[in-house]
Short mmCIF file of C-alpha atoms and ligand atoms in Angstrom, two decimals:
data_model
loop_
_atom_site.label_atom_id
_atom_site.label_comp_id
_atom_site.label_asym_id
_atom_site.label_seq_id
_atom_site.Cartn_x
_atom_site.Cartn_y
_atom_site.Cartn_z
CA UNK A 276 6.68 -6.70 -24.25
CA UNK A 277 9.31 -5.07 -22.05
CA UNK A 278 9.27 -3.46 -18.56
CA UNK A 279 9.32 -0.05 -20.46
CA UNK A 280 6.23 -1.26 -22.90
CA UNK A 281 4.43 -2.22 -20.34
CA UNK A 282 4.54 0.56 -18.05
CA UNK A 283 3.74 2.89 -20.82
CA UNK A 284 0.87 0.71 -21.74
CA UNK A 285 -0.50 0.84 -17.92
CA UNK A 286 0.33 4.49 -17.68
CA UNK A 287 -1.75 5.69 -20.53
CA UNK A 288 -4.98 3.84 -18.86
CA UNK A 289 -4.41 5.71 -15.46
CA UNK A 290 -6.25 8.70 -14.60
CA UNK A 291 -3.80 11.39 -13.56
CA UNK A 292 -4.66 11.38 -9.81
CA UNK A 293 -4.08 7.30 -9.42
CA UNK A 294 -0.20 6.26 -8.22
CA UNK A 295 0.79 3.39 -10.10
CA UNK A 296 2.60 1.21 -7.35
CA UNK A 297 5.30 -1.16 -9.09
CA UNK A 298 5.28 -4.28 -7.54
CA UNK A 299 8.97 -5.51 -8.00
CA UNK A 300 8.86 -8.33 -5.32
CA UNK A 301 11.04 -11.08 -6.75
CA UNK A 302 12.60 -9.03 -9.06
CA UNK A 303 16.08 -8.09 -9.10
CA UNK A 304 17.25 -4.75 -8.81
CA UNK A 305 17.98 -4.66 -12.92
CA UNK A 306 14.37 -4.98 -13.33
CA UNK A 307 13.75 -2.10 -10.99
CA UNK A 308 16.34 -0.41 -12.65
CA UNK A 309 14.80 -0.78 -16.33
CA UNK A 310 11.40 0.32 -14.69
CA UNK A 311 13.08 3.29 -13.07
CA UNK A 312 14.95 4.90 -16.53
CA UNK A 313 11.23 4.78 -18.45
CA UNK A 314 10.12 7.42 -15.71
CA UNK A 315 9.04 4.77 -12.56
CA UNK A 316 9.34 6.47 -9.10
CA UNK A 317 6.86 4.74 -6.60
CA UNK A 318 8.02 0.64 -5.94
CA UNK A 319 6.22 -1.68 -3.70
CA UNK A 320 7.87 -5.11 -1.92
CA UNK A 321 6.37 -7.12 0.43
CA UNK A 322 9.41 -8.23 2.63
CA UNK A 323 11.81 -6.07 4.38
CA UNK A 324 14.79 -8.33 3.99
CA UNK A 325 14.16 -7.52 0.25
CA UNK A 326 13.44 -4.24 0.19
CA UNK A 327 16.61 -3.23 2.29
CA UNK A 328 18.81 -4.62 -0.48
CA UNK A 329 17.19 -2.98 -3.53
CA UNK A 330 17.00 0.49 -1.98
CA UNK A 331 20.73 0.31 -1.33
CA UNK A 332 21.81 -0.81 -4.70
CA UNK A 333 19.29 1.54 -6.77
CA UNK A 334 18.84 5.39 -6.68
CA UNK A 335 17.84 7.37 -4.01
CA UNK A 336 15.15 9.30 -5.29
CA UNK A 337 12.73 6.09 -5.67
CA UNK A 338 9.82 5.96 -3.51
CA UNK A 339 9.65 2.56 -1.19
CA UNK A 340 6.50 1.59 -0.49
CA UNK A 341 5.98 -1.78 2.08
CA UNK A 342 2.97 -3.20 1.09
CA UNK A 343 3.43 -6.58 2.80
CA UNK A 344 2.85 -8.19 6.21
CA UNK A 345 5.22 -6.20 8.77
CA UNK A 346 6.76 -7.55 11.70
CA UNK A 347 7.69 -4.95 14.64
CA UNK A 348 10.96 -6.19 15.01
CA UNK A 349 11.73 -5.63 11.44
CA UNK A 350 10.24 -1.71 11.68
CA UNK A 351 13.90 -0.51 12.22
CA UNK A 352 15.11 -1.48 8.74
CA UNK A 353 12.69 0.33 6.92
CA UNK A 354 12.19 3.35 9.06
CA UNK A 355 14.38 5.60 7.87
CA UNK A 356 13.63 6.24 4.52
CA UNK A 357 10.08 3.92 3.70
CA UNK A 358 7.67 6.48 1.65
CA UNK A 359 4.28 4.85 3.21
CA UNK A 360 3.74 1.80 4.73
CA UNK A 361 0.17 0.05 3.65
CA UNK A 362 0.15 -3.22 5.76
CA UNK A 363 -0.47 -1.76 9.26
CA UNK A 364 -2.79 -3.83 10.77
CA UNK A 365 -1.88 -4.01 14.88
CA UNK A 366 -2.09 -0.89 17.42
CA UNK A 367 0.91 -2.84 18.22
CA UNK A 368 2.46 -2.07 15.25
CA UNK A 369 1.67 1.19 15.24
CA UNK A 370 3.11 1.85 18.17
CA UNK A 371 6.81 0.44 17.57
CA UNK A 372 6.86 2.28 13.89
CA UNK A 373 5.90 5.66 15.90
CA UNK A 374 8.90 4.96 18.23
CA UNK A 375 11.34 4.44 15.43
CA UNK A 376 9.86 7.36 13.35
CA UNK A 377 10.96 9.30 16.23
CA UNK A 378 14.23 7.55 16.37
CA UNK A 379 14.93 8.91 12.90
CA UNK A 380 13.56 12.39 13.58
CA UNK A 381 10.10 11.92 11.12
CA UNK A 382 6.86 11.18 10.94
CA UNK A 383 6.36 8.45 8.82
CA UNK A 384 2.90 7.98 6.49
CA UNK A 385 1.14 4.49 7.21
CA UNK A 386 -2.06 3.34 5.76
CA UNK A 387 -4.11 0.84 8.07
CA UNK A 388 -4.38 -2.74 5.91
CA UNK A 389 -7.78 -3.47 6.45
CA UNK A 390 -9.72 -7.36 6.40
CA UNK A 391 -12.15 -7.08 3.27
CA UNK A 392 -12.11 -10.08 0.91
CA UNK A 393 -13.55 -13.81 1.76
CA UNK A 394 -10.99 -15.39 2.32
CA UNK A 395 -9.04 -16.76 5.07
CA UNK A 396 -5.93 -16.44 4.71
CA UNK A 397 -5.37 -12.39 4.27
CA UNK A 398 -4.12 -10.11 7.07
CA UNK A 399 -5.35 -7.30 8.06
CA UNK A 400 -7.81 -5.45 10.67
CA UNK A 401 -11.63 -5.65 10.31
CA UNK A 402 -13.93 -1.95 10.34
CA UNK A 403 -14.64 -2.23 13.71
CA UNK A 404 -10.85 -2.87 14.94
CA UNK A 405 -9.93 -0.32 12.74
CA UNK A 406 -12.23 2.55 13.98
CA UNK A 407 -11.54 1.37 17.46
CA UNK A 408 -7.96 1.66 16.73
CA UNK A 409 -7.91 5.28 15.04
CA UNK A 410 -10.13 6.52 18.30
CA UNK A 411 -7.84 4.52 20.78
CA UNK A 412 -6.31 7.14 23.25
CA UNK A 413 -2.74 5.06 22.32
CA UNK A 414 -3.40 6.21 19.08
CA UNK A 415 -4.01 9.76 19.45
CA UNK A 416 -1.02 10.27 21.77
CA UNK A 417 1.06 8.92 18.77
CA UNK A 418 2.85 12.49 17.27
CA UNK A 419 5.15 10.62 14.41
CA UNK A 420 2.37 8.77 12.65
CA UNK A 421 0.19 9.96 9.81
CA UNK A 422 -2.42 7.46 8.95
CA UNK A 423 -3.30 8.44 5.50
CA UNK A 424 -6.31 6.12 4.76
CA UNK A 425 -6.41 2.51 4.04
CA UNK A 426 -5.24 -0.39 1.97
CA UNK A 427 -7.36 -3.61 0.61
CA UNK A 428 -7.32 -6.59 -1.15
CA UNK A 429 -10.19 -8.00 -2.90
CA UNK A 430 -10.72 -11.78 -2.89
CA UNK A 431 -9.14 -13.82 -5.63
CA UNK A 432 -12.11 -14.90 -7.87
CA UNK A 433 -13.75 -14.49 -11.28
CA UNK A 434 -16.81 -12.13 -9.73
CA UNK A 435 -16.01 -9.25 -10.93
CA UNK A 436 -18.86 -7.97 -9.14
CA UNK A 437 -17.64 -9.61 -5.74
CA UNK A 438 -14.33 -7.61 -6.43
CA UNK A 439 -16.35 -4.38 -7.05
CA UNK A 440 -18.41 -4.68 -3.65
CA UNK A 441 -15.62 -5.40 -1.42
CA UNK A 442 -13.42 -2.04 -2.96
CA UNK A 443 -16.83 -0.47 -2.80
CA UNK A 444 -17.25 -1.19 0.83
CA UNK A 445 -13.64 -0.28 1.65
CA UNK A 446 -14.31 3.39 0.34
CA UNK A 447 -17.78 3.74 2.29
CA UNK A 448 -15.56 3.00 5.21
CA UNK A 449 -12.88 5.78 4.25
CA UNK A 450 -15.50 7.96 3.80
CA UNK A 451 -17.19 7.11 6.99
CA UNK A 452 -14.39 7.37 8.70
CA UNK A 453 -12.90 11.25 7.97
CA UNK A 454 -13.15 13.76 9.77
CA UNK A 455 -13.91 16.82 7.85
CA UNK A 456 -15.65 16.70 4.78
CA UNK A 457 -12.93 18.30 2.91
CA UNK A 458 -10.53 14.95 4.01
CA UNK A 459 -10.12 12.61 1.46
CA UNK A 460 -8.43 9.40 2.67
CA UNK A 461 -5.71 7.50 0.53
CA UNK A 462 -7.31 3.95 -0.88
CA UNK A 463 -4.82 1.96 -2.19
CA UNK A 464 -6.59 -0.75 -3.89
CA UNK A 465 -6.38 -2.78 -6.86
CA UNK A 466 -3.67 -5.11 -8.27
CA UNK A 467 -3.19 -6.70 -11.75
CA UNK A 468 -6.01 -8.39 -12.15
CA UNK A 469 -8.85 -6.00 -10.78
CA UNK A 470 -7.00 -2.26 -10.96
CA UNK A 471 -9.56 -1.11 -13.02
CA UNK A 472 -12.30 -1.86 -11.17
CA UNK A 473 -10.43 -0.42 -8.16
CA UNK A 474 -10.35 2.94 -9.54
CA UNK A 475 -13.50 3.12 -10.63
CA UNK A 476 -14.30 2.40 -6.94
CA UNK A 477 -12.45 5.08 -6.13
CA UNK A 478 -8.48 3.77 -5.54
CA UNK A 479 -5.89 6.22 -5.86
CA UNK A 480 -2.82 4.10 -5.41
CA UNK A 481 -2.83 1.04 -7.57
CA UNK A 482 -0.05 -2.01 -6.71
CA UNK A 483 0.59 -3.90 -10.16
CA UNK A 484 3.06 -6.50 -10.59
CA UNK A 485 2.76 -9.31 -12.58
CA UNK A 486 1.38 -6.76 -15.72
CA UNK A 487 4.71 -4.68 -15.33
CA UNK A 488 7.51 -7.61 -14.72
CA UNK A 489 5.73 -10.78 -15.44
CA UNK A 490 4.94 -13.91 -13.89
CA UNK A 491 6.65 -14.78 -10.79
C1 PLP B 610 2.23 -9.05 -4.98
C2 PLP B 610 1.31 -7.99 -4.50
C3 PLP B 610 0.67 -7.12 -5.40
C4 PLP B 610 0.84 -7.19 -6.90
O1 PLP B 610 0.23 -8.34 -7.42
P1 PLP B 610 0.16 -8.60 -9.02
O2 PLP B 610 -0.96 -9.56 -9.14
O3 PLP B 610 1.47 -9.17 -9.40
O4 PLP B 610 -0.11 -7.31 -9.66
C5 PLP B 610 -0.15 -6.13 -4.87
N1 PLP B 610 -0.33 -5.99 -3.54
C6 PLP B 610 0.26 -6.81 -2.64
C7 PLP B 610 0.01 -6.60 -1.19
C8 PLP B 610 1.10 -7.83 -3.09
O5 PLP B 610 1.69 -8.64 -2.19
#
């Protein structure tokens, strides 16, 4: 199937309020391109050395989402025209991608990664450094950052139901964690393999690759 087909495909499955996420990392900027003309808006990379690139070459009206491991020193790049960040996982972090937010005059929309599958090798913060961090005075005093809600991976297995408690646990936590009871955070969870169970866990940003461009 093409880029197009498969899009559609995905697209009809999604519920209305879920953000399909187009994973393009690898990809040349064609392949963004093709995903672009059958309606595609939102695009997700993982590496700022790739994303600068493709947003240069392709239109301006596409939504860049960085949904890979961010180092500060690479903040500048991205800051003046990155839709939402999802891989915030230092106060550190935070902190330099407030300063160049301000640099550029905005406030720029951040979701906190957060530490939720069994596995070692995924970054991101646990609960406890995450709550710490969105009640840290640091924090607070931060005027162009909006942390929108939070971002997860589930582990990489067969359990389906393994998948389903670690989404389920990373909503209880956005849930726990608002303020008003009117505040619904942002979960973006779920990838090719487990999207649907991510939304019926309550995602509303999906990030699918592989099912729109193929293998990599
Ligand atoms: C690559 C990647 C995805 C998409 O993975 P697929 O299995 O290709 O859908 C989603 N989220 C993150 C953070 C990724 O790095």
């Amino acid at each position: 199937m093409s880029i197009r087909e498969n899009l559609l495909a995905l697209k009809s499955q999604l519920p209305e309020a879920v953000t399909l996420i187009a994973v393009s990392k690898t990809k040349p900027a064609e392949a963004v391109k093709e995903a672009y003309d059958a309606g595609q808006l939102d695009f997700g990379e993982n590496r700022v050395q790739e994303l600068v690139p493709k947003a240069a070459a392709l239109p301006a009206d596409i939504r860049w989402h960085l949904i890979g491991h961010l180092q500060s020193n690479k903040v500048k790049y991205i800051a003046p025209f990155v839709h939402l960040i999802h891989s915030v996982d230092s106060i550190a972090l935070l902190k330099e991608i407030n300063k160049q937010a301000e640099k550029n005059n905005r406030v720029i929309h951040v979701l906190l990664q957060i530490y939720i599958a069994q596995e070692e090798t995924k970054f991101g913060l646990s609960f406890e450094e995450a709550e710490a961090l969105l009640h840290s005075e640091a924090f607070l005093s931060m005027k162009n950052i909006a942390v929108d809600g939070f971002m997860g991976m589930a582990t990489n297995t067969e359990n389906m139901e393994q998948v389903r408690k670690e989404f389920r646990s990373l909503k209880d936590f956005a849930m726990k964690m608002r303020k008003t009871e009117q505040d619904f955070p942002l979960l973006s969870m779920g990838m090719s393999s487990d999207w649907k169970i991510a939304v019926e866990e309550g995602s509303k940003m999906i990030r699918v690759g592989s099912s729109i461009f193929g293998g990599r």
